[in-house]
mmCIF file of N, CA and C in Angstrom:
data_model
loop_
_atom_site.group_PDB
_atom_site.id
_atom_site.type_symbol
_atom_site.label_atom_id
_atom_site.label_comp_id
_atom_site.label_asym_id
_atom_site.label_seq_id
_atom_site.Cartn_x
_atom_site.Cartn_y
_atom_site.Cartn_z
ATOM 1 N N UNK C 900 -1.436 4.755 10.834
ATOM 2 C CA UNK C 900 -0.698 4.058 9.838
ATOM 3 C C UNK C 900 -0.395 5.057 8.570
ATOM 4 N N UNK C 901 0.846 5.163 8.220
ATOM 5 C CA UNK C 901 1.102 6.058 7.204
ATOM 6 C C UNK C 901 0.544 5.550 5.843
ATOM 7 N N UNK C 902 0.271 6.519 5.044
ATOM 8 C CA UNK C 902 -0.299 6.068 3.697
ATOM 9 C C UNK C 902 0.340 6.977 2.606
ATOM 10 N N UNK C 903 0.225 6.495 1.357
ATOM 11 C CA UNK C 903 0.891 7.211 0.231
ATOM 12 C C UNK C 903 -0.098 7.120 -0.872
ATOM 13 N N UNK C 904 0.186 7.817 -1.908
ATOM 14 C CA UNK C 904 -0.748 7.727 -3.223
ATOM 15 C C UNK C 904 0.046 6.866 -4.065
ATOM 16 N N UNK C 905 -0.712 6.180 -4.693
ATOM 17 C CA UNK C 905 -0.243 5.174 -5.841
ATOM 18 C C UNK C 905 -1.072 5.117 -6.986
ATOM 19 N N UNK C 906 -0.456 5.101 -8.134
ATOM 20 C CA UNK C 906 -1.242 4.922 -9.352
ATOM 21 C C UNK C 906 -1.272 3.485 -9.705
ATOM 22 N N UNK C 907 -2.457 2.831 -9.645
ATOM 23 C CA UNK C 907 -2.584 1.432 -9.857
ATOM 24 C C UNK C 907 -3.476 0.903 -10.981
ATOM 25 N N UNK C 908 -3.237 -0.307 -11.343
ATOM 26 C CA UNK C 908 -4.279 -0.865 -12.586
ATOM 27 C C UNK C 908 -4.928 -1.918 -11.660
ATOM 28 N N UNK C 909 -6.361 -1.761 -11.538
ATOM 29 C CA UNK C 909 -7.114 -2.827 -10.947
ATOM 30 C C UNK C 909 -7.569 -3.949 -11.859
ATOM 31 N N UNK C 910 -7.802 -3.587 -13.107
ATOM 32 C CA UNK C 910 -8.249 -4.528 -14.145
ATOM 33 C C UNK C 910 -7.824 -4.183 -15.454
ATOM 34 N N UNK C 911 -7.103 -5.320 -16.335
ATOM 35 C CA UNK C 911 -6.804 -5.020 -17.600
ATOM 36 C C UNK C 911 -7.948 -4.537 -18.432
ATOM 37 N N UNK C 912 -7.644 -3.392 -19.282
ATOM 38 C CA UNK C 912 -8.722 -2.857 -20.035
ATOM 39 C C UNK C 912 -9.390 -1.622 -19.486
ATOM 40 N N UNK C 913 -8.984 -1.286 -18.383
ATOM 41 C CA UNK C 913 -9.623 -0.163 -17.600
ATOM 42 C C UNK C 913 -8.448 0.818 -17.376
ATOM 43 N N UNK C 914 -8.771 2.068 -16.931
ATOM 44 C CA UNK C 914 -7.875 3.213 -16.566
ATOM 45 C C UNK C 914 -7.196 2.793 -15.241
ATOM 46 N N UNK C 915 -6.002 3.508 -15.154
ATOM 47 C CA UNK C 915 -5.313 3.622 -13.821
ATOM 48 C C UNK C 915 -6.012 4.359 -12.797
ATOM 49 N N UNK C 916 -5.879 4.065 -11.644
ATOM 50 C CA UNK C 916 -6.518 4.949 -10.577
ATOM 51 C C UNK C 916 -5.558 5.315 -9.599
ATOM 52 N N UNK C 917 -5.729 6.710 -9.036
ATOM 53 C CA UNK C 917 -4.850 7.050 -7.878
ATOM 54 C C UNK C 917 -5.542 6.528 -6.638
ATOM 55 N N UNK C 918 -4.695 5.673 -5.982
ATOM 56 C CA UNK C 918 -5.254 5.037 -4.524
ATOM 57 C C UNK C 918 -4.467 5.557 -3.512
ATOM 58 N N UNK C 919 -5.056 5.507 -2.154
ATOM 59 C CA UNK C 919 -4.273 5.765 -1.013
ATOM 60 C C UNK C 919 -4.074 4.407 -0.522
ATOM 61 N N UNK C 920 -2.929 4.153 -0.276
ATOM 62 C CA UNK C 920 -2.571 2.702 0.292
ATOM 63 C C UNK C 920 -1.409 2.923 1.372
ATOM 64 N N UNK C 921 -1.261 1.754 2.193
ATOM 65 C CA UNK C 921 -0.360 1.820 3.157
ATOM 66 C C UNK C 921 1.165 1.907 2.615
ATOM 67 N N UNK C 922 1.998 2.597 3.302
ATOM 68 C CA UNK C 922 3.314 2.622 3.105
ATOM 69 C C UNK C 922 4.025 1.392 3.512
ATOM 70 N N UNK C 923 4.609 0.673 2.626
ATOM 71 C CA UNK C 923 5.268 -0.583 2.840
ATOM 72 C C UNK C 923 6.445 -0.525 3.941
ATOM 73 N N UNK C 924 6.535 -1.519 4.592
ATOM 74 C CA UNK C 924 7.611 -1.563 5.586
ATOM 75 C C UNK C 924 8.860 -2.385 5.106
ATOM 76 N N UNK C 925 10.051 -1.706 4.961
ATOM 77 C CA UNK C 925 11.101 -2.408 4.365
ATOM 78 C C UNK C 925 11.587 -3.720 5.257
ATOM 79 N N UNK C 926 11.792 -4.851 4.456
ATOM 80 C CA UNK C 926 12.268 -5.934 5.064
ATOM 81 C C UNK C 926 13.972 -5.806 5.316
ATOM 82 N N UNK C 927 14.620 -6.595 5.940
ATOM 83 C CA UNK C 927 15.965 -6.408 6.267
ATOM 84 C C UNK C 927 16.762 -5.946 5.139
ATOM 85 N N UNK C 928 16.754 -6.494 3.874
ATOM 86 C CA UNK C 928 17.554 -6.102 2.792
ATOM 87 C C UNK C 928 16.912 -5.140 1.887
ATOM 88 N N UNK C 929 15.821 -4.457 2.224
ATOM 89 C CA UNK C 929 15.132 -3.626 1.369
ATOM 90 C C UNK C 929 15.435 -2.061 1.628
ATOM 91 N N UNK C 930 15.042 -1.295 0.676
ATOM 92 C CA UNK C 930 15.149 0.243 0.822
ATOM 93 C C UNK C 930 13.881 0.810 0.328
ATOM 94 N N UNK C 931 13.325 1.683 1.208
ATOM 95 C CA UNK C 931 12.062 2.235 0.931
ATOM 96 C C UNK C 931 12.502 3.544 0.243
ATOM 97 N N UNK C 932 11.847 3.962 -1.001
ATOM 98 C CA UNK C 932 12.290 5.117 -1.763
ATOM 99 C C UNK C 932 10.892 5.977 -1.828
ATOM 100 N N UNK C 933 10.816 7.129 -1.616
ATOM 101 C CA UNK C 933 9.856 8.042 -1.977
ATOM 102 C C UNK C 933 10.053 8.464 -3.476
ATOM 103 N N UNK C 934 9.293 8.118 -4.225
ATOM 104 C CA UNK C 934 9.463 8.191 -5.771
ATOM 105 C C UNK C 934 9.090 9.803 -6.053
ATOM 106 N N UNK C 935 10.013 10.410 -6.708
ATOM 107 C CA UNK C 935 9.905 11.821 -7.079
ATOM 108 C C UNK C 935 9.493 11.877 -8.500
ATOM 109 N N UNK C 936 10.013 10.847 -9.395
ATOM 110 C CA UNK C 936 9.572 10.854 -10.713
ATOM 111 C C UNK C 936 9.680 9.444 -11.453
ATOM 112 N N UNK C 937 8.825 9.208 -12.265
ATOM 113 C CA UNK C 937 8.673 7.937 -12.897
ATOM 114 C C UNK C 937 7.947 8.057 -14.132
ATOM 115 N N UNK C 938 8.451 7.181 -15.026
ATOM 116 C CA UNK C 938 7.818 7.177 -16.422
ATOM 117 C C UNK C 938 6.935 5.966 -16.454
ATOM 118 N N UNK C 939 6.160 6.094 -17.598
ATOM 119 C CA UNK C 939 5.249 5.008 -18.220
ATOM 120 C C UNK C 939 5.198 5.093 -19.772
ATOM 121 N N UNK C 940 5.246 3.922 -20.154
ATOM 122 C CA UNK C 940 5.293 3.861 -21.885
ATOM 123 C C UNK C 940 4.029 4.495 -22.205
ATOM 124 N N UNK C 941 4.094 5.139 -23.375
ATOM 125 C CA UNK C 941 2.772 5.887 -23.988
ATOM 126 C C UNK C 941 1.801 4.890 -24.271
ATOM 127 N N UNK C 942 2.037 3.666 -24.852
ATOM 128 C CA UNK C 942 1.084 2.859 -25.249
ATOM 129 C C UNK C 942 0.736 1.661 -24.157
ATOM 130 N N UNK C 943 0.836 2.036 -23.010
ATOM 131 C CA UNK C 943 0.733 1.005 -21.914
ATOM 132 C C UNK C 943 -0.710 0.339 -21.949
ATOM 133 N N UNK C 944 -1.701 1.047 -22.299
ATOM 134 C CA UNK C 944 -3.085 0.395 -22.645
ATOM 135 C C UNK C 944 -3.053 -0.734 -23.522
ATOM 136 N N UNK C 945 -2.465 -0.487 -24.603
ATOM 137 C CA UNK C 945 -2.189 -1.461 -25.776
ATOM 138 C C UNK C 945 -1.229 -2.665 -25.212
ATOM 139 N N UNK C 946 -0.248 -2.414 -24.570
ATOM 140 C CA UNK C 946 0.497 -3.481 -23.888
ATOM 141 C C UNK C 946 -0.235 -4.256 -22.984
ATOM 142 N N UNK C 947 -0.948 -3.751 -22.216
ATOM 143 C CA UNK C 947 -1.731 -4.435 -21.112
ATOM 144 C C UNK C 947 -2.903 -5.199 -21.818
ATOM 145 N N UNK C 948 -3.364 -4.790 -22.814
ATOM 146 C CA UNK C 948 -4.548 -5.404 -23.603
ATOM 147 C C UNK C 948 -3.887 -6.675 -24.113
ATOM 148 N N UNK C 949 -2.629 -6.619 -24.589
ATOM 149 C CA UNK C 949 -2.192 -7.845 -25.209
ATOM 150 C C UNK C 949 -0.945 -8.533 -24.504
ATOM 151 N N UNK C 950 -0.969 -8.232 -23.218
ATOM 152 C CA UNK C 950 0.138 -8.712 -22.550
ATOM 153 C C UNK C 950 0.219 -10.107 -22.490
ATOM 154 N N UNK C 951 -0.688 -10.878 -22.108
ATOM 155 C CA UNK C 951 -0.613 -12.386 -22.225
ATOM 156 C C UNK C 951 -0.372 -12.972 -23.488
ATOM 157 N N UNK C 952 -0.674 -12.388 -24.544
ATOM 158 C CA UNK C 952 -0.249 -12.933 -25.852
ATOM 159 C C UNK C 952 1.123 -12.535 -26.191
ATOM 160 N N UNK C 953 1.615 -11.346 -25.867
ATOM 161 C CA UNK C 953 3.061 -10.932 -26.114
ATOM 162 C C UNK C 953 3.995 -11.311 -25.209
ATOM 163 N N UNK C 954 3.683 -11.578 -23.987
ATOM 164 C CA UNK C 954 4.676 -12.123 -23.009
ATOM 165 C C UNK C 954 4.215 -13.150 -22.247
ATOM 166 N N UNK C 955 3.866 -14.308 -22.840
ATOM 167 C CA UNK C 955 3.190 -15.439 -22.060
ATOM 168 C C UNK C 955 4.187 -16.127 -21.101
ATOM 169 N N UNK C 956 5.541 -15.863 -21.214
ATOM 170 C CA UNK C 956 6.600 -16.344 -20.172
ATOM 171 C C UNK C 956 6.680 -15.380 -19.131
ATOM 172 N N UNK C 957 6.086 -14.253 -19.035
ATOM 173 C CA UNK C 957 6.134 -13.210 -17.862
ATOM 174 C C UNK C 957 4.764 -13.060 -17.332
ATOM 175 N N UNK C 958 4.403 -13.752 -16.290
ATOM 176 C CA UNK C 958 2.965 -13.469 -15.713
ATOM 177 C C UNK C 958 2.888 -12.106 -15.201
ATOM 178 N N UNK C 959 1.690 -11.615 -15.297
ATOM 179 C CA UNK C 959 1.258 -10.368 -14.734
ATOM 180 C C UNK C 959 1.466 -10.391 -13.223
ATOM 181 N N UNK C 960 1.718 -9.382 -12.610
ATOM 182 C CA UNK C 960 1.650 -9.300 -11.194
ATOM 183 C C UNK C 960 0.295 -9.212 -10.774
ATOM 184 N N UNK C 961 0.132 -9.595 -9.565
ATOM 185 C CA UNK C 961 -1.451 -9.729 -8.990
ATOM 186 C C UNK C 961 -1.905 -8.158 -8.982
ATOM 187 N N UNK C 962 -3.136 -8.100 -9.577
ATOM 188 C CA UNK C 962 -3.696 -6.747 -9.638
ATOM 189 C C UNK C 962 -4.627 -6.601 -8.242
ATOM 190 N N UNK C 963 -4.659 -5.279 -7.942
ATOM 191 C CA UNK C 963 -4.035 -4.134 -8.463
ATOM 192 C C UNK C 963 -2.550 -4.067 -8.436
ATOM 193 N N UNK C 964 -2.020 -3.467 -9.376
ATOM 194 C CA UNK C 964 -0.511 -3.296 -9.401
ATOM 195 C C UNK C 964 -0.018 -1.966 -9.820
ATOM 196 N N UNK C 965 1.097 -1.649 -9.331
ATOM 197 C CA UNK C 965 1.720 -0.330 -9.627
ATOM 198 C C UNK C 965 2.763 -0.620 -10.812
ATOM 199 N N UNK C 966 2.481 0.326 -11.749
ATOM 200 C CA UNK C 966 3.447 0.133 -13.051
ATOM 201 C C UNK C 966 4.292 1.457 -13.150
ATOM 202 N N UNK C 967 5.548 1.300 -13.576
ATOM 203 C CA UNK C 967 6.314 2.640 -13.924
ATOM 204 C C UNK C 967 7.702 2.101 -14.386
ATOM 205 N N UNK C 968 8.438 3.041 -14.937
ATOM 206 C CA UNK C 968 9.650 2.775 -15.347
ATOM 207 C C UNK C 968 10.740 3.953 -15.002
ATOM 208 N N UNK C 969 11.841 3.473 -14.746
ATOM 209 C CA UNK C 969 12.972 4.554 -14.324
ATOM 210 C C UNK C 969 12.602 5.461 -13.170
ATOM 211 N N UNK C 970 12.054 4.783 -12.190
ATOM 212 C CA UNK C 970 11.732 5.570 -10.927
ATOM 213 C C UNK C 970 13.089 6.137 -10.255
ATOM 214 N N UNK C 971 12.822 7.399 -9.747
ATOM 215 C CA UNK C 971 13.998 8.018 -8.899
ATOM 216 C C UNK C 971 13.316 8.730 -7.815
ATOM 217 N N UNK C 972 14.120 8.893 -6.823
ATOM 218 C CA UNK C 972 13.609 9.447 -5.567
ATOM 219 C C UNK C 972 14.627 9.624 -4.520
ATOM 220 N N UNK C 973 14.118 9.708 -3.386
ATOM 221 C CA UNK C 973 14.897 9.732 -2.026
ATOM 222 C C UNK C 973 14.680 8.572 -1.142
ATOM 223 N N UNK C 974 15.740 8.079 -0.486
ATOM 224 C CA UNK C 974 15.576 7.027 0.334
ATOM 225 C C UNK C 974 15.046 7.438 1.601
ATOM 226 N N UNK C 975 13.902 6.967 2.145
ATOM 227 C CA UNK C 975 13.454 7.294 3.426
ATOM 228 C C UNK C 975 13.371 6.411 4.518
ATOM 229 N N UNK C 976 13.837 5.113 4.154
ATOM 230 C CA UNK C 976 14.083 4.101 5.118
ATOM 231 C C UNK C 976 14.883 3.060 4.590
ATOM 232 N N UNK C 977 15.591 2.290 5.529
ATOM 233 C CA UNK C 977 16.443 1.114 5.088
ATOM 234 C C UNK C 977 16.258 0.028 5.839
ATOM 235 N N UNK C 978 16.426 -1.190 5.349
ATOM 236 C CA UNK C 978 16.273 -2.394 6.172
ATOM 237 C C UNK C 978 17.606 -2.496 7.189
ATOM 238 N N UNK C 979 17.458 -3.319 8.194
ATOM 239 C CA UNK C 979 18.647 -3.287 9.241
ATOM 240 C C UNK C 979 19.953 -4.058 8.683
ATOM 241 N N UNK C 980 19.815 -4.703 7.557
ATOM 242 C CA UNK C 980 20.959 -5.380 6.875
ATOM 243 C C UNK C 980 21.566 -4.497 5.796
ATOM 244 N N UNK C 981 21.094 -3.320 5.435
ATOM 245 C CA UNK C 981 21.603 -2.532 4.315
ATOM 246 C C UNK C 981 22.633 -1.789 4.791
ATOM 247 N N UNK C 982 23.715 -1.808 4.094
ATOM 248 C CA UNK C 982 24.984 -1.059 4.569
ATOM 249 C C UNK C 982 25.501 -0.088 3.589
ATOM 250 N N UNK C 983 25.302 -0.135 2.196
ATOM 251 C CA UNK C 983 25.755 0.879 1.568
ATOM 252 C C UNK C 983 24.848 1.952 0.933
ATOM 253 N N UNK C 984 23.689 1.980 1.525
ATOM 254 C CA UNK C 984 22.545 3.029 1.192
ATOM 255 C C UNK C 984 22.099 3.682 2.405
ATOM 256 N N UNK C 985 21.892 4.828 2.508
ATOM 257 C CA UNK C 985 21.394 5.473 3.649
ATOM 258 C C UNK C 985 20.138 6.323 3.424
ATOM 259 N N UNK C 986 19.474 6.667 4.546
ATOM 260 C CA UNK C 986 18.282 7.389 4.482
ATOM 261 C C UNK C 986 18.834 8.948 3.827
ATOM 262 N N UNK C 987 18.002 9.437 2.959
ATOM 263 C CA UNK C 987 18.430 10.804 2.300
ATOM 264 C C UNK C 987 19.153 10.587 1.176
ATOM 265 N N UNK C 988 19.741 9.471 0.740
ATOM 266 C CA UNK C 988 20.427 9.281 -0.614
ATOM 267 C C UNK C 988 19.318 9.413 -1.745
ATOM 268 N N UNK C 989 19.747 10.147 -2.796
ATOM 269 C CA UNK C 989 18.869 10.203 -3.941
ATOM 270 C C UNK C 989 19.398 9.019 -4.769
ATOM 271 N N UNK C 990 18.371 8.223 -5.400
ATOM 272 C CA UNK C 990 18.687 7.050 -6.070
ATOM 273 C C UNK C 990 17.580 6.892 -7.338
ATOM 274 N N UNK C 991 18.316 6.190 -8.252
ATOM 275 C CA UNK C 991 17.568 5.595 -9.509
ATOM 276 C C UNK C 991 17.091 4.194 -9.097
ATOM 277 N N UNK C 992 15.987 3.711 -9.252
ATOM 278 C CA UNK C 992 15.568 2.298 -8.912
ATOM 279 C C UNK C 992 15.790 1.528 -10.171
ATOM 280 N N UNK C 993 16.712 0.448 -10.044
ATOM 281 C CA UNK C 993 16.877 -0.438 -11.026
ATOM 282 C C UNK C 993 15.913 -1.701 -10.884
ATOM 283 N N UNK C 994 15.079 -1.852 -11.540
ATOM 284 C CA UNK C 994 13.931 -2.968 -11.270
ATOM 285 C C UNK C 994 14.633 -4.432 -11.465
ATOM 286 N N UNK C 995 15.752 -4.590 -12.034
ATOM 287 C CA UNK C 995 16.215 -5.892 -12.236
ATOM 288 C C UNK C 995 16.816 -6.332 -10.907
ATOM 289 N N UNK C 996 16.697 -7.741 -10.648
ATOM 290 C CA UNK C 996 17.433 -8.215 -9.610
ATOM 291 C C UNK C 996 18.374 -9.162 -10.002
ATOM 292 N N UNK C 997 19.420 -9.425 -9.287
ATOM 293 C CA UNK C 997 20.427 -10.368 -9.651
ATOM 294 C C UNK C 997 20.916 -11.042 -8.363
ATOM 295 N N UNK C 998 21.672 -12.063 -8.507
ATOM 296 C CA UNK C 998 22.117 -12.803 -7.371
ATOM 297 C C UNK C 998 23.473 -12.375 -6.842
ATOM 298 N N UNK C 999 24.161 -11.733 -7.667
ATOM 299 C CA UNK C 999 25.394 -11.261 -7.249
ATOM 300 C C UNK C 999 26.631 -12.197 -7.176
ATOM 301 N N UNK C 1000 26.256 -13.374 -7.431
ATOM 302 C CA UNK C 1000 27.424 -14.405 -7.416
ATOM 303 C C UNK C 1000 27.693 -15.345 -8.580
ATOM 304 N N UNK C 1001 26.624 -15.255 -9.576
ATOM 305 C CA UNK C 1001 26.968 -16.001 -10.839
ATOM 306 C C UNK C 1001 27.957 -15.452 -11.734
ATOM 307 N N UNK C 1002 28.280 -16.046 -12.775
ATOM 308 C CA UNK C 1002 29.346 -15.618 -13.632
ATOM 309 C C UNK C 1002 28.995 -14.193 -14.265
ATOM 310 N N UNK C 1003 27.759 -14.017 -14.746
ATOM 311 C CA UNK C 1003 27.487 -12.722 -15.244
ATOM 312 C C UNK C 1003 27.557 -11.589 -14.255
ATOM 313 N N UNK C 1004 27.088 -11.779 -12.961
ATOM 314 C CA UNK C 1004 27.239 -11.008 -11.855
ATOM 315 C C UNK C 1004 28.599 -10.606 -11.471
ATOM 316 N N UNK C 1005 29.545 -11.459 -11.421
ATOM 317 C CA UNK C 1005 30.846 -11.435 -11.046
ATOM 318 C C UNK C 1005 31.668 -10.662 -12.216
ATOM 319 N N UNK C 1006 31.151 -10.606 -13.404
ATOM 320 C CA UNK C 1006 31.732 -9.890 -14.516
ATOM 321 C C UNK C 1006 31.102 -8.576 -14.708
ATOM 322 N N UNK C 1007 30.289 -8.173 -13.808
ATOM 323 C CA UNK C 1007 29.780 -6.749 -13.919
ATOM 324 C C UNK C 1007 28.554 -6.700 -14.883
ATOM 325 N N UNK C 1008 27.821 -7.738 -15.190
ATOM 326 C CA UNK C 1008 26.683 -7.659 -16.085
ATOM 327 C C UNK C 1008 25.527 -8.347 -15.429
ATOM 328 N N UNK C 1009 24.997 -7.727 -14.254
ATOM 329 C CA UNK C 1009 23.935 -8.242 -13.556
ATOM 330 C C UNK C 1009 22.572 -8.388 -14.396
ATOM 331 N N UNK C 1010 22.495 -7.689 -15.438
ATOM 332 C CA UNK C 1010 21.352 -7.786 -16.343
ATOM 333 C C UNK C 1010 21.279 -9.176 -17.069
ATOM 334 N N UNK C 1011 22.429 -9.806 -17.070
ATOM 335 C CA UNK C 1011 22.454 -11.028 -17.803
ATOM 336 C C UNK C 1011 22.234 -12.202 -16.663
ATOM 337 N N UNK C 1012 21.955 -11.973 -15.446
ATOM 338 C CA UNK C 1012 22.046 -12.962 -14.362
ATOM 339 C C UNK C 1012 21.079 -14.095 -14.787
ATOM 340 N N UNK C 1013 21.444 -15.424 -14.538
ATOM 341 C CA UNK C 1013 20.462 -16.495 -14.785
ATOM 342 C C UNK C 1013 19.596 -16.729 -13.656
ATOM 343 N N UNK C 1014 19.852 -16.102 -12.399
ATOM 344 C CA UNK C 1014 19.035 -16.314 -11.441
ATOM 345 C C UNK C 1014 17.715 -15.433 -11.374
#
């Protein structure tokens, strides 16, 4: 099994750790990216300590979790239904998801997607 290194948080209030984990297998509409660069906010420890208070409407992902902003890298595998992205493409990962068919998406504003 192929593995990769991932910086993960196991418990709020503790430090991040570098773990060796299994490389995920892309589903039909997924793209697997080998991350070359990624940011993290300088006050992440403070944000995590107060997350439930500051963002009660956004549940934390199950821990351990990988955090990061503005990831970029190279596509290493694509799902069998992906048509517009190919292995070897250099990409920026936009973490926002959208439905592609609501009014906001059709107007070119997927960040405002209601879905």
